[in-house]
Amino acid sequence: PACSVLRGPIACSNVSVSGTAGHGQWFDLSAPGVAGALRYTLNVDPWLQYDWNGNGNLDNDPAADVVWGIFRGDDRVIHWREQR
């Protein structure tokens, strides 16, 4: 995947990427101790590209924004668990 910084002080070199995409698999991204936002773009074959920028051409690879350490919960919450 290609990486670009959206909001610092994080750098693409601060992030480790592991895993493979396809058949229900996913990427694991970790950036311990840093905050910021990155955009990861997955380089795909032309038949998987889409018009993500709205210019009428099917020539854009899929991308996702990844955020670390920007949002913080309430300090008064001792334990918070999502129920399914």
Backbone as CSV, one residue per row, in Angstrom:
resi,resn,N_x,N_y,N_z,CA_x,CA_y,CA_z,C_x,C_y,C_z
1,PRO,0.818,-1.210,0.000,0.000,0.000,0.000,0.853,1.260,0.000
2,ALA,0.317,2.316,-0.547,0.977,3.622,-0.530,0.455,4.417,0.665
3,CYS,1.284,5.296,1.209,0.932,6.030,2.420,1.162,7.519,2.206
4,SER,0.254,8.349,2.751,0.450,9.798,2.760,-0.056,10.346,4.092
5,VAL,0.611,11.371,4.612,0.269,11.954,5.913,-0.865,12.955,5.736
6,LEU,-1.934,12.806,6.537,-3.038,13.761,6.549,-2.882,14.765,7.680
7,ARG,-2.403,14.307,8.841,-2.256,15.155,10.022,-1.114,14.590,10.856
8,GLY,-0.135,15.405,11.208,1.045,14.973,11.944,0.828,14.989,13.434
9,PRO,1.811,14.630,14.196,3.221,14.487,13.873,3.618,13.104,13.367
10,ILE,2.680,12.229,13.111,2.997,10.883,12.655,3.634,10.928,11.263
11,ALA,4.479,9.950,10.991,5.074,9.786,9.660,4.801,8.360,9.197
12,CYS,4.800,8.153,7.913,4.546,6.808,7.389,5.562,5.806,7.926
13,SER,6.772,6.265,8.204,7.806,5.370,8.732,7.521,4.939,10.171
14,ASN,6.597,5.623,10.891,6.230,5.244,12.257,5.269,4.065,12.308
15,VAL,4.712,3.681,11.167,3.634,2.692,11.133,4.151,1.375,10.588
16,SER,3.797,0.293,11.272,4.103,-1.028,10.736,2.818,-1.633,10.173
17,VAL,2.940,-2.244,9.001,1.806,-2.842,8.308,2.073,-4.324,8.178
18,SER,1.073,-5.137,8.548,1.201,-6.580,8.372,-0.120,-7.134,7.874
19,GLY,-0.070,-8.298,7.273,-1.277,-8.947,6.772,-1.395,-8.826,5.269
20,THR,-2.389,-9.514,4.735,-2.662,-9.477,3.301,-4.133,-9.190,3.087
21,ALA,-4.452,-8.553,1.988,-5.847,-8.248,1.676,-6.354,-9.251,0.652
22,GLY,-7.564,-9.708,0.861,-8.186,-10.628,-0.081,-8.796,-11.805,0.629
23,HIS,-9.913,-12.266,0.125,-10.608,-13.438,0.669,-10.868,-13.306,2.162
24,GLY,-11.385,-12.155,2.589,-11.746,-11.961,3.986,-10.584,-11.614,4.894
25,GLN,-9.422,-11.364,4.355,-8.257,-10.995,5.160,-8.228,-9.483,5.350
26,TRP,-7.359,-8.988,6.225,-7.261,-7.555,6.481,-5.827,-7.184,6.793
27,PHE,-5.590,-5.872,6.803,-4.291,-5.336,7.190,-4.327,-4.985,8.667
28,ASP,-3.243,-5.218,9.358,-3.064,-4.730,10.723,-2.079,-3.572,10.650
29,LEU,-2.483,-2.436,11.178,-1.623,-1.262,11.203,-1.392,-0.873,12.654
30,SER,-0.149,-0.652,13.032,0.122,-0.217,14.398,1.133,0.927,14.380
31,ALA,0.919,1.870,15.285,1.807,3.025,15.430,1.882,3.368,16.911
32,PRO,2.584,2.554,17.693,2.614,2.786,19.138,3.271,4.111,19.515
33,GLY,2.591,4.849,20.387,3.161,6.061,20.955,3.127,7.304,20.085
34,VAL,2.467,7.255,18.930,2.386,8.448,18.083,0.933,8.763,17.761
35,ALA,0.673,10.004,17.390,-0.684,10.423,17.040,-0.667,11.048,15.655
36,GLY,-1.797,10.979,14.995,-1.924,11.600,13.682,-2.858,10.808,12.796
37,ALA,-2.910,11.193,11.531,-3.790,10.532,10.570,-3.042,10.305,9.264
38,LEU,-3.227,9.131,8.703,-2.610,8.758,7.438,-3.674,8.283,6.474
39,ARG,-3.378,8.364,5.190,-4.234,7.751,4.170,-3.427,6.631,3.526
40,TYR,-3.975,5.425,3.588,-3.367,4.277,2.929,-4.139,3.979,1.660
41,THR,-3.421,3.872,0.553,-4.015,3.570,-0.742,-3.527,2.201,-1.181
42,LEU,-4.450,1.334,-1.498,-4.126,-0.018,-1.937,-3.964,-0.011,-3.447
43,ASN,-2.809,-0.405,-3.931,-2.557,-0.464,-5.370,-3.211,-1.721,-5.931
44,VAL,-4.216,-1.529,-6.797,-4.974,-2.663,-7.332,-4.897,-2.681,-8.855
45,ASP,-5.295,-3.805,-9.432,-5.360,-3.929,-10.886,-6.401,-2.960,-11.439
46,PRO,-6.252,-2.541,-12.697,-7.179,-1.563,-13.280,-8.650,-1.972,-13.214
47,TRP,-8.949,-3.240,-13.290,-10.352,-3.660,-13.264,-10.976,-3.514,-11.877
48,LEU,-10.168,-3.237,-10.841,-10.680,-3.002,-9.489,-10.716,-1.515,-9.124
49,GLN,-10.255,-0.662,-10.010,-10.255,0.773,-9.738,-11.658,1.350,-9.905
50,TYR,-11.881,2.547,-9.326,-13.191,3.190,-9.331,-12.991,4.703,-9.456
51,ASP,-14.054,5.415,-9.736,-14.008,6.871,-9.860,-14.197,7.522,-8.484
52,TRP,-13.214,7.360,-7.585,-13.324,7.880,-6.222,-13.270,9.400,-6.184
53,ASN,-12.622,10.050,-7.155,-12.515,11.509,-7.122,-13.583,12.209,-7.959
54,GLY,-14.475,11.452,-8.589,-15.615,12.027,-9.290,-15.305,12.727,-10.600
55,ASN,-14.180,12.395,-11.248,-13.842,13.061,-12.510,-14.337,12.305,-13.742
56,GLY,-15.065,11.209,-13.556,-15.613,10.451,-14.673,-14.724,9.335,-15.181
57,ASN,-13.514,9.195,-14.648,-12.594,8.135,-15.067,-12.493,7.073,-13.984
58,LEU,-12.529,5.820,-14.391,-12.385,4.711,-13.439,-10.898,4.410,-13.265
59,ASP,-10.168,5.325,-12.621,-8.713,5.188,-12.542,-8.144,5.407,-11.137
60,ASN,-8.981,5.318,-10.103,-8.503,5.563,-8.736,-8.482,4.280,-7.923
61,ASP,-7.376,4.079,-7.200,-7.261,2.942,-6.293,-8.048,3.225,-5.014
62,PRO,-8.557,2.184,-4.343,-9.271,2.395,-3.079,-8.314,2.878,-1.985
63,ALA,-8.831,3.735,-1.095,-8.016,4.289,-0.014,-8.842,4.351,1.265
64,ALA,-8.146,4.390,2.392,-8.798,4.521,3.698,-7.952,5.428,4.579
65,ASP,-8.613,6.224,5.416,-7.927,7.072,6.385,-7.810,6.315,7.699
66,VAL,-6.616,6.366,8.289,-6.328,5.677,9.545,-5.894,6.727,10.557
67,VAL,-6.479,6.689,11.773,-6.235,7.727,12.779,-5.745,7.075,14.070
68,TRP,-4.712,7.678,14.687,-4.198,7.224,15.976,-4.130,8.385,16.954
69,GLY,-4.547,8.156,18.182,-4.288,9.056,19.294,-4.905,10.434,19.233
70,ILE,-5.876,10.665,18.389,-6.477,11.992,18.295,-7.706,12.100,19.184
71,PHE,-8.464,11.031,19.280,-9.676,11.038,20.085,-9.390,10.392,21.431
72,ARG,-10.008,10.923,22.456,-9.758,10.413,23.795,-11.078,10.289,24.533
73,GLY,-11.215,9.225,25.275,-12.428,9.013,26.049,-12.449,9.827,27.330
74,ASP,-13.528,9.709,28.065,-13.721,10.409,29.332,-12.838,9.772,30.405
75,ASP,-12.096,10.583,31.155,-11.225,10.072,32.213,-12.007,9.428,33.352
76,ARG,-13.295,9.753,33.503,-14.073,9.215,34.612,-14.651,7.835,34.318
77,VAL,-14.500,7.334,33.111,-14.989,5.996,32.781,-13.921,4.991,33.201
78,ILE,-14.279,4.098,34.117,-13.330,3.108,34.613,-13.200,1.948,33.630
79,HIS,-14.325,1.438,33.154,-14.294,0.318,32.213,-15.451,0.482,31.239
80,TRP,-15.161,0.346,29.966,-16.191,0.522,28.946,-16.059,-0.614,27.957
81,ARG,-17.132,-1.370,27.784,-17.102,-2.519,26.888,-18.308,-2.494,25.970
82,GLU,-18.082,-2.764,24.699,-19.176,-2.810,23.735,-19.908,-4.140,23.866
83,GLN,-21.238,-4.073,23.918,-22.066,-5.275,23.986,-22.568,-5.609,22.592
84,ARG,-22.555,-6.870,22.229,-23.060,-7.286,20.914,-24.379,-7.971,21.051
